[in-house]
Coordinates of C-alpha atoms and ligand atoms in Angstrom, one line a residue:
X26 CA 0.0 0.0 0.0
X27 CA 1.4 3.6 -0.9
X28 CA 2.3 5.6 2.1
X29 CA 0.4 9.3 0.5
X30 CA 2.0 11.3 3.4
X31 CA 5.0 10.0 2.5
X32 CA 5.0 11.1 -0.8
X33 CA 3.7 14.5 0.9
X34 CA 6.7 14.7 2.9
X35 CA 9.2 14.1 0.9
X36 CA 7.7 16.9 -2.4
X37 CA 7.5 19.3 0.6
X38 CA 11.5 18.5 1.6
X39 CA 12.0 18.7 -2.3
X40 CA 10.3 21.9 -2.7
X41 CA 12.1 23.8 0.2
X42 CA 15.1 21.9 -0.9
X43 CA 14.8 23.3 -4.3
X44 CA 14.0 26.6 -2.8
X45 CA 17.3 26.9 -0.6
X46 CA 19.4 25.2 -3.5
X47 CA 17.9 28.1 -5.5
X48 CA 18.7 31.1 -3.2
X49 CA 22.3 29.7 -3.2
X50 CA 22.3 28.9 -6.9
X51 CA 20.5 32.4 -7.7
X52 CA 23.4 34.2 -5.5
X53 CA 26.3 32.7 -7.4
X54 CA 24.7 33.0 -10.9
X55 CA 22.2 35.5 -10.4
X56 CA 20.3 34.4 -12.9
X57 CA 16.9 32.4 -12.9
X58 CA 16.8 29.9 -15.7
X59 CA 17.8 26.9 -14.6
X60 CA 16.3 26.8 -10.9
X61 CA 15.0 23.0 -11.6
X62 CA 18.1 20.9 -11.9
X63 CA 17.3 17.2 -14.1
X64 CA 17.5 15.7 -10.4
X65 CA 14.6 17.8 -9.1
X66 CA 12.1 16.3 -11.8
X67 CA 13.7 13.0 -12.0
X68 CA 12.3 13.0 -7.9
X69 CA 9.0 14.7 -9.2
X70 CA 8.0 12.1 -11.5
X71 CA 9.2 9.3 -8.9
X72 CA 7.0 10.9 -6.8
X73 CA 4.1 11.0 -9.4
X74 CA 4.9 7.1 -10.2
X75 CA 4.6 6.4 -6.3
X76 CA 8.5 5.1 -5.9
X77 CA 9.5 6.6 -2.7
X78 CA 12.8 4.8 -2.8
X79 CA 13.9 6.6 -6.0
X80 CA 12.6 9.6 -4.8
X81 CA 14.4 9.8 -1.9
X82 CA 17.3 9.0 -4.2
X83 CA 16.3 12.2 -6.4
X84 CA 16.4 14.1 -3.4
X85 CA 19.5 13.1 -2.5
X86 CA 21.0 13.6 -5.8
X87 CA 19.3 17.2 -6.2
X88 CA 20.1 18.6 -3.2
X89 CA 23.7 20.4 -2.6
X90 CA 24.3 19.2 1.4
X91 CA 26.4 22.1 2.4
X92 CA 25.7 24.7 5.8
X93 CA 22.1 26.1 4.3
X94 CA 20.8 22.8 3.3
X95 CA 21.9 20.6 6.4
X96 CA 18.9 21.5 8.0
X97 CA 16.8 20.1 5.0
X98 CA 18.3 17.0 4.8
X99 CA 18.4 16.9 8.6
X100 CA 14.7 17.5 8.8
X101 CA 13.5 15.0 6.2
X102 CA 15.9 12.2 7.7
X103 CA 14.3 12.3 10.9
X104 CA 10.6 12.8 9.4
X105 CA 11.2 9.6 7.5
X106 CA 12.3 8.0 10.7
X107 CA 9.5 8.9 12.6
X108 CA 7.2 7.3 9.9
X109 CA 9.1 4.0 10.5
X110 CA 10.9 4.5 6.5
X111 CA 14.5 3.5 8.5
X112 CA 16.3 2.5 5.3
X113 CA 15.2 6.0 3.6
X114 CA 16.2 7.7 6.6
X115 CA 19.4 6.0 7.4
X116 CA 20.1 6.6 3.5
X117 CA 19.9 10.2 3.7
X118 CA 22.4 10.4 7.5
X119 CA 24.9 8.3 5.5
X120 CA 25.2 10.3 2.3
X121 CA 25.6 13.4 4.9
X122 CA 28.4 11.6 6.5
X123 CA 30.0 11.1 3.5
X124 CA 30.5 15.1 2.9
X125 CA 34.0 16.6 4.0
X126 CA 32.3 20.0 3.6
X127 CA 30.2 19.7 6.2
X128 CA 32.1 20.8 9.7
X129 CA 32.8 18.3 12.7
X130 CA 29.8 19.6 14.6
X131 CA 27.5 19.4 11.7
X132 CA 29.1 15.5 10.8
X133 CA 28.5 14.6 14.6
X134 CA 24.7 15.7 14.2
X135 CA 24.5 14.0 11.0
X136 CA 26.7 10.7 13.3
X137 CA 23.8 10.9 16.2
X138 CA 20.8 10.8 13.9
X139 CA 22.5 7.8 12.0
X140 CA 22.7 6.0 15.4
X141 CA 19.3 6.6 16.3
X142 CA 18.3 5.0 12.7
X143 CA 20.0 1.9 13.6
X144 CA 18.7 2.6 17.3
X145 CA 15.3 2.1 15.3
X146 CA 15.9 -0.8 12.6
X147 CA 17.5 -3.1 16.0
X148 CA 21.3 -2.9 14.6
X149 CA 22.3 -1.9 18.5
X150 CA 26.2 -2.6 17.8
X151 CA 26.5 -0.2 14.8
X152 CA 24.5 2.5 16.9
X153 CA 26.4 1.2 19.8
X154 CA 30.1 2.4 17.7
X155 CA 28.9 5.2 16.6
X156 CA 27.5 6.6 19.7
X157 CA 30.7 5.2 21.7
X158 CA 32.8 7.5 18.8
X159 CA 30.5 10.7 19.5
X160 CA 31.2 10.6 23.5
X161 CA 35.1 9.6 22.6
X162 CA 35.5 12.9 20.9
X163 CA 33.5 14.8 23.7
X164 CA 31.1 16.3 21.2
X165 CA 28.8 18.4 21.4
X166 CA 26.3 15.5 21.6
X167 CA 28.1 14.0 24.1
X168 CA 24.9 13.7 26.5
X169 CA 22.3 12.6 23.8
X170 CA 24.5 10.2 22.8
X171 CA 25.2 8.7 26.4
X172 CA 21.7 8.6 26.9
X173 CA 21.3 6.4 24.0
X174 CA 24.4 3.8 25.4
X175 CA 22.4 4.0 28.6
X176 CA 19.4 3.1 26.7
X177 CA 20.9 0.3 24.7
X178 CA 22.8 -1.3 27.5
X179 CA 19.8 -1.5 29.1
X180 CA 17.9 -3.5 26.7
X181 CA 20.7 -5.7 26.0
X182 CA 21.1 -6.4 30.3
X183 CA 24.9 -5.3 30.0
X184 CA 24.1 -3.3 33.7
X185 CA 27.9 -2.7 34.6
X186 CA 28.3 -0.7 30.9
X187 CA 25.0 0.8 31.5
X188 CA 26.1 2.1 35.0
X189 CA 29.1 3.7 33.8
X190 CA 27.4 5.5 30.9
X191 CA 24.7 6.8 33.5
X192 CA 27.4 7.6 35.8
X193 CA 28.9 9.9 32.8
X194 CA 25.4 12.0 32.7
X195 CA 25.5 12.2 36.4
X196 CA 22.3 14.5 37.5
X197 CA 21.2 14.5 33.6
X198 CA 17.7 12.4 33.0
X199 CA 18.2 10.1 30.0
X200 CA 16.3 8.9 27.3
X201 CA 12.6 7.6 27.0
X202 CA 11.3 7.7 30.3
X203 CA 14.3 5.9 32.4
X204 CA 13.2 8.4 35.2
X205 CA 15.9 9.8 37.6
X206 CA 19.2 8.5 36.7
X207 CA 20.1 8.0 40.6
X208 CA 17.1 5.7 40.8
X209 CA 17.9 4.0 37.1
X210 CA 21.4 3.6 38.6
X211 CA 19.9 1.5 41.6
X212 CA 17.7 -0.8 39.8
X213 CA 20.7 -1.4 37.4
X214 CA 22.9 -2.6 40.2
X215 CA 19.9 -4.7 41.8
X216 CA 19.9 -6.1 38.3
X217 CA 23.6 -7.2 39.1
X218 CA 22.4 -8.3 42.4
X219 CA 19.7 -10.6 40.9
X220 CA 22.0 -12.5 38.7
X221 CA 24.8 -12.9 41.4
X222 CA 22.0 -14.3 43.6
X223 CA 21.4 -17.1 41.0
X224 CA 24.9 -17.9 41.1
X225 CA 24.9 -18.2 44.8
X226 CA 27.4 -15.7 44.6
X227 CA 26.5 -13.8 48.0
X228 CA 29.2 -11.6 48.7
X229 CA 28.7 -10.0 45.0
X230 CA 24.7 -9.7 45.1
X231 CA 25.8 -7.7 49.1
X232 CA 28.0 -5.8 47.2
X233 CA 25.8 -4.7 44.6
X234 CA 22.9 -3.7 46.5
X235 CA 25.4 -1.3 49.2
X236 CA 26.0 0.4 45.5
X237 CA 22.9 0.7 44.6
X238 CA 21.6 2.2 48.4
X239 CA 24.7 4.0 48.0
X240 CA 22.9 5.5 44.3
X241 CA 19.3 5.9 45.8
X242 CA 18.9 5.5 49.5
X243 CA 15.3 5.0 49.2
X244 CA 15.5 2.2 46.6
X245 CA 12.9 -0.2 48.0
X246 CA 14.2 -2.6 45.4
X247 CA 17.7 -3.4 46.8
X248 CA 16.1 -3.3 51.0
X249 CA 13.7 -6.1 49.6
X250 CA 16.9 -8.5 47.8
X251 CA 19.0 -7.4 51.1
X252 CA 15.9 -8.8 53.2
X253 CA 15.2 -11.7 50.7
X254 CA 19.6 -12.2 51.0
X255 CA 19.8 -12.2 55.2
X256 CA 17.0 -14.3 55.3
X257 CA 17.8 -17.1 52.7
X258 CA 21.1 -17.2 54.8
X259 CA 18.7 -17.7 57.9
X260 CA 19.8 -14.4 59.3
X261 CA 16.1 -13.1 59.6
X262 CA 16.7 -10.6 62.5
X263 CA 19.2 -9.3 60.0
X264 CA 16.5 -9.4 57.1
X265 CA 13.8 -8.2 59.6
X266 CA 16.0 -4.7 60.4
X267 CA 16.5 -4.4 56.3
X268 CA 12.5 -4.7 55.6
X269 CA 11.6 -2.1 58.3
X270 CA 13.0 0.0 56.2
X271 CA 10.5 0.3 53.5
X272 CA 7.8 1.6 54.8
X273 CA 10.0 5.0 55.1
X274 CA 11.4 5.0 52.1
X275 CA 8.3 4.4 49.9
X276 CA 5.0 3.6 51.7
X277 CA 3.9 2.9 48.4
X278 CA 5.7 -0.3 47.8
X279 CA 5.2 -1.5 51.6
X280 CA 3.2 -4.3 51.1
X281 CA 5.9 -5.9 48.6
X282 CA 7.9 -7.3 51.2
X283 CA 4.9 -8.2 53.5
X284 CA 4.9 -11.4 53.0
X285 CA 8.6 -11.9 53.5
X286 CA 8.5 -10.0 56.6
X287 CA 5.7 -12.2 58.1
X288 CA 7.7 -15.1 57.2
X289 CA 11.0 -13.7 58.8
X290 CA 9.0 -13.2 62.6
X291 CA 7.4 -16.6 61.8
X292 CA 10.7 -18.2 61.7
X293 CA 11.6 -16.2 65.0
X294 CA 8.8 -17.9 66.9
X295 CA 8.2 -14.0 67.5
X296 CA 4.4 -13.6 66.9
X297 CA 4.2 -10.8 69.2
X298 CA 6.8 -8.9 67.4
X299 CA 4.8 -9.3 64.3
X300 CA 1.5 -8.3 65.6
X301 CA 3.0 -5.2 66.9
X302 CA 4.7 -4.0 63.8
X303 CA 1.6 -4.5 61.8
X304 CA -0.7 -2.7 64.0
X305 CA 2.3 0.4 63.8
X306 CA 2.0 0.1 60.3
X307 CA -1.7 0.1 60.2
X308 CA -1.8 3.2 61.9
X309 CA 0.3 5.2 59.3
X310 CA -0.3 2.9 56.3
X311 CA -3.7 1.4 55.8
X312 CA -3.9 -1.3 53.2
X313 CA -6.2 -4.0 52.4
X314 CA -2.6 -6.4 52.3
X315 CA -2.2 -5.1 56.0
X316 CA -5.6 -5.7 57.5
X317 CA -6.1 -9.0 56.0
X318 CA -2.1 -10.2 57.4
X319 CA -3.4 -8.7 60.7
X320 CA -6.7 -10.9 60.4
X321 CA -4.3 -13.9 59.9
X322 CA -2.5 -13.0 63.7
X323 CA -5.5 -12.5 65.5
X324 CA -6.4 -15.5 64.0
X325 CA -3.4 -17.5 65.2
X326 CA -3.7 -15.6 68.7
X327 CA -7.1 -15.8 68.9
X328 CA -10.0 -17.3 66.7
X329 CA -11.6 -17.3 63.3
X330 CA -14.6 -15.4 64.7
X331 CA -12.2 -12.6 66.4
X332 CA -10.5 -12.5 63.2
X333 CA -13.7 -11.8 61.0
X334 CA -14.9 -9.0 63.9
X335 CA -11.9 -7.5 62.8
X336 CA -12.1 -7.9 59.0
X337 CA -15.8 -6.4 59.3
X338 CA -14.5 -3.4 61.5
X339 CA -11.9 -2.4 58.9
X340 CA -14.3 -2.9 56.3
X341 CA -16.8 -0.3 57.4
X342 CA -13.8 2.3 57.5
X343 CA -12.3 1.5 54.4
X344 CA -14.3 -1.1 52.4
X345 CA -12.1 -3.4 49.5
X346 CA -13.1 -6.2 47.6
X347 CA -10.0 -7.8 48.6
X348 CA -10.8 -7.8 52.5
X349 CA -14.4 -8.1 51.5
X350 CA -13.3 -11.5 49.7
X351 CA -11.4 -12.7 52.9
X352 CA -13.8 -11.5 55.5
X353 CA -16.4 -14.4 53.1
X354 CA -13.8 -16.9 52.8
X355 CA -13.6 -16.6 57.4
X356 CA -17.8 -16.8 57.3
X357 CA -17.6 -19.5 55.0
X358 CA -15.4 -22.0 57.2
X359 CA -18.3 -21.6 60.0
X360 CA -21.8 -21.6 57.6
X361 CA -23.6 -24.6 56.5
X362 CA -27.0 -25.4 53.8
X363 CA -28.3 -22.7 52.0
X364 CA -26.1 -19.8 53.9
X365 CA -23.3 -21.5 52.7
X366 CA -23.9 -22.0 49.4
X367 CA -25.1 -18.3 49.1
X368 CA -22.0 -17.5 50.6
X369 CA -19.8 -19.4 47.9
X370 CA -21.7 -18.0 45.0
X371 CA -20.7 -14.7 46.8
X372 CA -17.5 -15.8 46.9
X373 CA -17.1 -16.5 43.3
X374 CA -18.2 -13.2 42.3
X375 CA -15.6 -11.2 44.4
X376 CA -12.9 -13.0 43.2
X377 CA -14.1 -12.9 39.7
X378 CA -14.3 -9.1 40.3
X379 CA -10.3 -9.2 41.8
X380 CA -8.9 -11.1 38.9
X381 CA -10.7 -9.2 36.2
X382 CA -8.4 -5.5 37.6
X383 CA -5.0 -5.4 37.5
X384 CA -3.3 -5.4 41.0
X385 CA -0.5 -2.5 39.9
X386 CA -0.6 0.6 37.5
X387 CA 2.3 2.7 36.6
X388 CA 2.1 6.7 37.6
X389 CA 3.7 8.3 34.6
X390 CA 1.6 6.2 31.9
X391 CA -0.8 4.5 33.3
X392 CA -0.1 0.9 31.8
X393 CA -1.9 -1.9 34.2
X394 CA -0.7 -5.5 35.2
X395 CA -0.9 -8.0 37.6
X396 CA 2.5 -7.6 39.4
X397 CA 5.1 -5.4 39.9
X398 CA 7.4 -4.1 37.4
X399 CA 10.9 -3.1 38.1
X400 CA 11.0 -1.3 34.5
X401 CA 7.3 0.1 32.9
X402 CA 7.1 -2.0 30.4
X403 CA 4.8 0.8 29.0
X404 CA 7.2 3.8 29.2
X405 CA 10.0 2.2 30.1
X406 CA 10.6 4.0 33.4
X407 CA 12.5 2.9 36.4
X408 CA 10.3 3.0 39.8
X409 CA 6.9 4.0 38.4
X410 CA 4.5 1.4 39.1
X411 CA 2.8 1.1 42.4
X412 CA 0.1 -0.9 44.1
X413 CA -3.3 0.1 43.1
X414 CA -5.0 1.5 45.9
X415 CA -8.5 2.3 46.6
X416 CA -11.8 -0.1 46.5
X417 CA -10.6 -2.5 43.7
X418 CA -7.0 -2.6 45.2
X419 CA -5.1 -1.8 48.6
Ligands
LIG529 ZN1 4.8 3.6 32.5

């Protein structure tokens, strides 16, 4: 199928072309007649036959690149990119690389668009060398082209590269949405942390999580691997005192290491303990996760039926389908008959309800999912999805 905007595009970049290689021509000749070189038609009637490849050629071919047309050539590049035409695009950076008139800072622009073309077609090791030259030579694009490495390193989970190109654009935000690179920073050495975990190699993952507290003190990420570290190596007191801390550093992502932290005073024997930090935590935090893990201790300490008082107290404040759902599943181990099956087809329905929404959302896009993602896979940023909170989550 013809792409008509493209054909558009690139008789607009013709015409102004035209128009700029005119003023020039019509200074040095000062004469009119021959404004429309053989090129400029040869691309008119490709464009009239629908071939946008020769076209671009044409274009190519008509146009003088030299300091008043850059911009031109620049411009349609880029357009052409942007509409997904890679090979036109990458075409027209590689024919301006190939002019000696053009000066270094105008061949380095021409050098960073060419990398983002192959950024775009997948060829990540060609953008990778050019990108690698353009921060070698401290150019002008220096930045923009270290936020592309970062990028790239990133998707190719080289993290130790990718930290030391981040490290270059210290307080500088990079690329897509990435987010703050001090939080970026953390996640990538978690992401050394993870692998040297599956090695059993625990004096590396340590060593990469005290780096990445050491890039973002409130990385929640690297307190919940510390925690999930101490306590694999049964150190849960140790694990217990890491956890704690994530409540302060994002309340946000509190009820992530829930579960790990009931588990840790579980081992203790130390039930107490446990009911005390989560009624502290209730206090500042509410969350469906919360009440129904405090249900479970008063459960323990108590009975079902204490339990379910409390699940029906907490509802009335701050009702949840979640809590709702356990507070049916308590009544239901005590019902019989026709209360009982009422209470099952009840059942159903809530929990048809719960797996129907998406447990997490991310803050800067809005993409939804069922668990938690390090990285948006949405906007690709580092940090941005959170619990959702409210009726149909925490
Ligand atoms: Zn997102």
């Amino acid at each position: 199928m013809v792409d008509i905007g493209l054909f558009g595009l690139i008789l607009v970049a013709i015409a102004a072309g035209f128009f700029l290689g005119w003023r020039q021509r019509g200074r040095r000749l000062q004469q009119d007649s021959h404004h429309f070189g053989p090129s400029y038609f040869k691309g008119l009637s490709y464009l009239l036959n629908e071939q946008a490849d020769s076209a671009v050629d044409a274009f190519v071919e008509s146009l003088e690149v030299n300091s008043d047309t850059l911009e031109t050539h620049l411009a349609l590049g880029n357009l052409l990119r942007r509409k997904g035409e890679i090979a036109k695009a990458t075409k027209i950076h590689q024919n301006l690389l190939a002019r000696p008139s053009l000066t270094t800072p105008q061949l380095h622009e021409a050098q960073l668009e060419l990398a983002r073309d192959f950024v775009h077609a997948g060829l990540l090791d060609r953008a990778e060398g050019l990108l690698k030259e353009l921060v070698d030579v401290n150019s002008q694009y220096k930045v923009e082209a270290l936020g592309h490495l970062v990028e790239i390193f990133q998707d190719e989970r080289e993290w130790e590269n990718a930290i030391e190109a981040a490290n270059q654009l210290s307080h500088r935000r990079f690329g897509r949405g990435s987010g703050e690179p001090a939080v970026a920073r953390a996640h990538f050495s978690c992401e050394l942390a993870e692998d040297a975990m599956e090695r059993n190699d625990v004096l590396g993952a340590r060593r990469h999580l005290h780096k990445a507290l050491g890039f973002d003190r409130q990385s929640v990420r690297a307190s919940l691997l510390l925690g999930e570290l101490e306590s694999r190596l049964g150190n849960d007191r140790e694990a217990l005192k890491v956890l704690q801390r994530i409540p302060h550093q994002d309340p946000e992502l509190l009820v992530e290491g829930l579960d790990l932290v009931c588990t840790c005073y579980e081992r203790l024997g130390d039930h107490r303990g446990l009911q005390r930090y989560l009624q502290e935590l209730l206090a500042q935090y509410p969350s469906s996760s919360l009440v129904i893990k405090m249900a479970e201790q008063i459960r323990w300490a108590q009975d079902d039926y204490a339990a379910a008082d409390f699940l029906g107290d907490q509802l009335r404040q701050r009702p949840t389908i979640k809590m709702l759902s356990r507070l049916v599943e308590l009544h239901l181990l005590h019902s019989e008959g026709r209360a009982r099956e009422n209470l099952q087809l009840l059942k159903q329905l809530v929990d048809q309800v719960l797996e129907a929404k998406p447990s997490h959302h991310c803050r800067k896009c809005g993409f939804t999912g069922n668990q938690l993602h390090w990285l948006c896979p949405g906007c690709k940023t580092w940090g941005s999805i959170k619990a959702i909170t409210g009726v149909e989550g925490e």
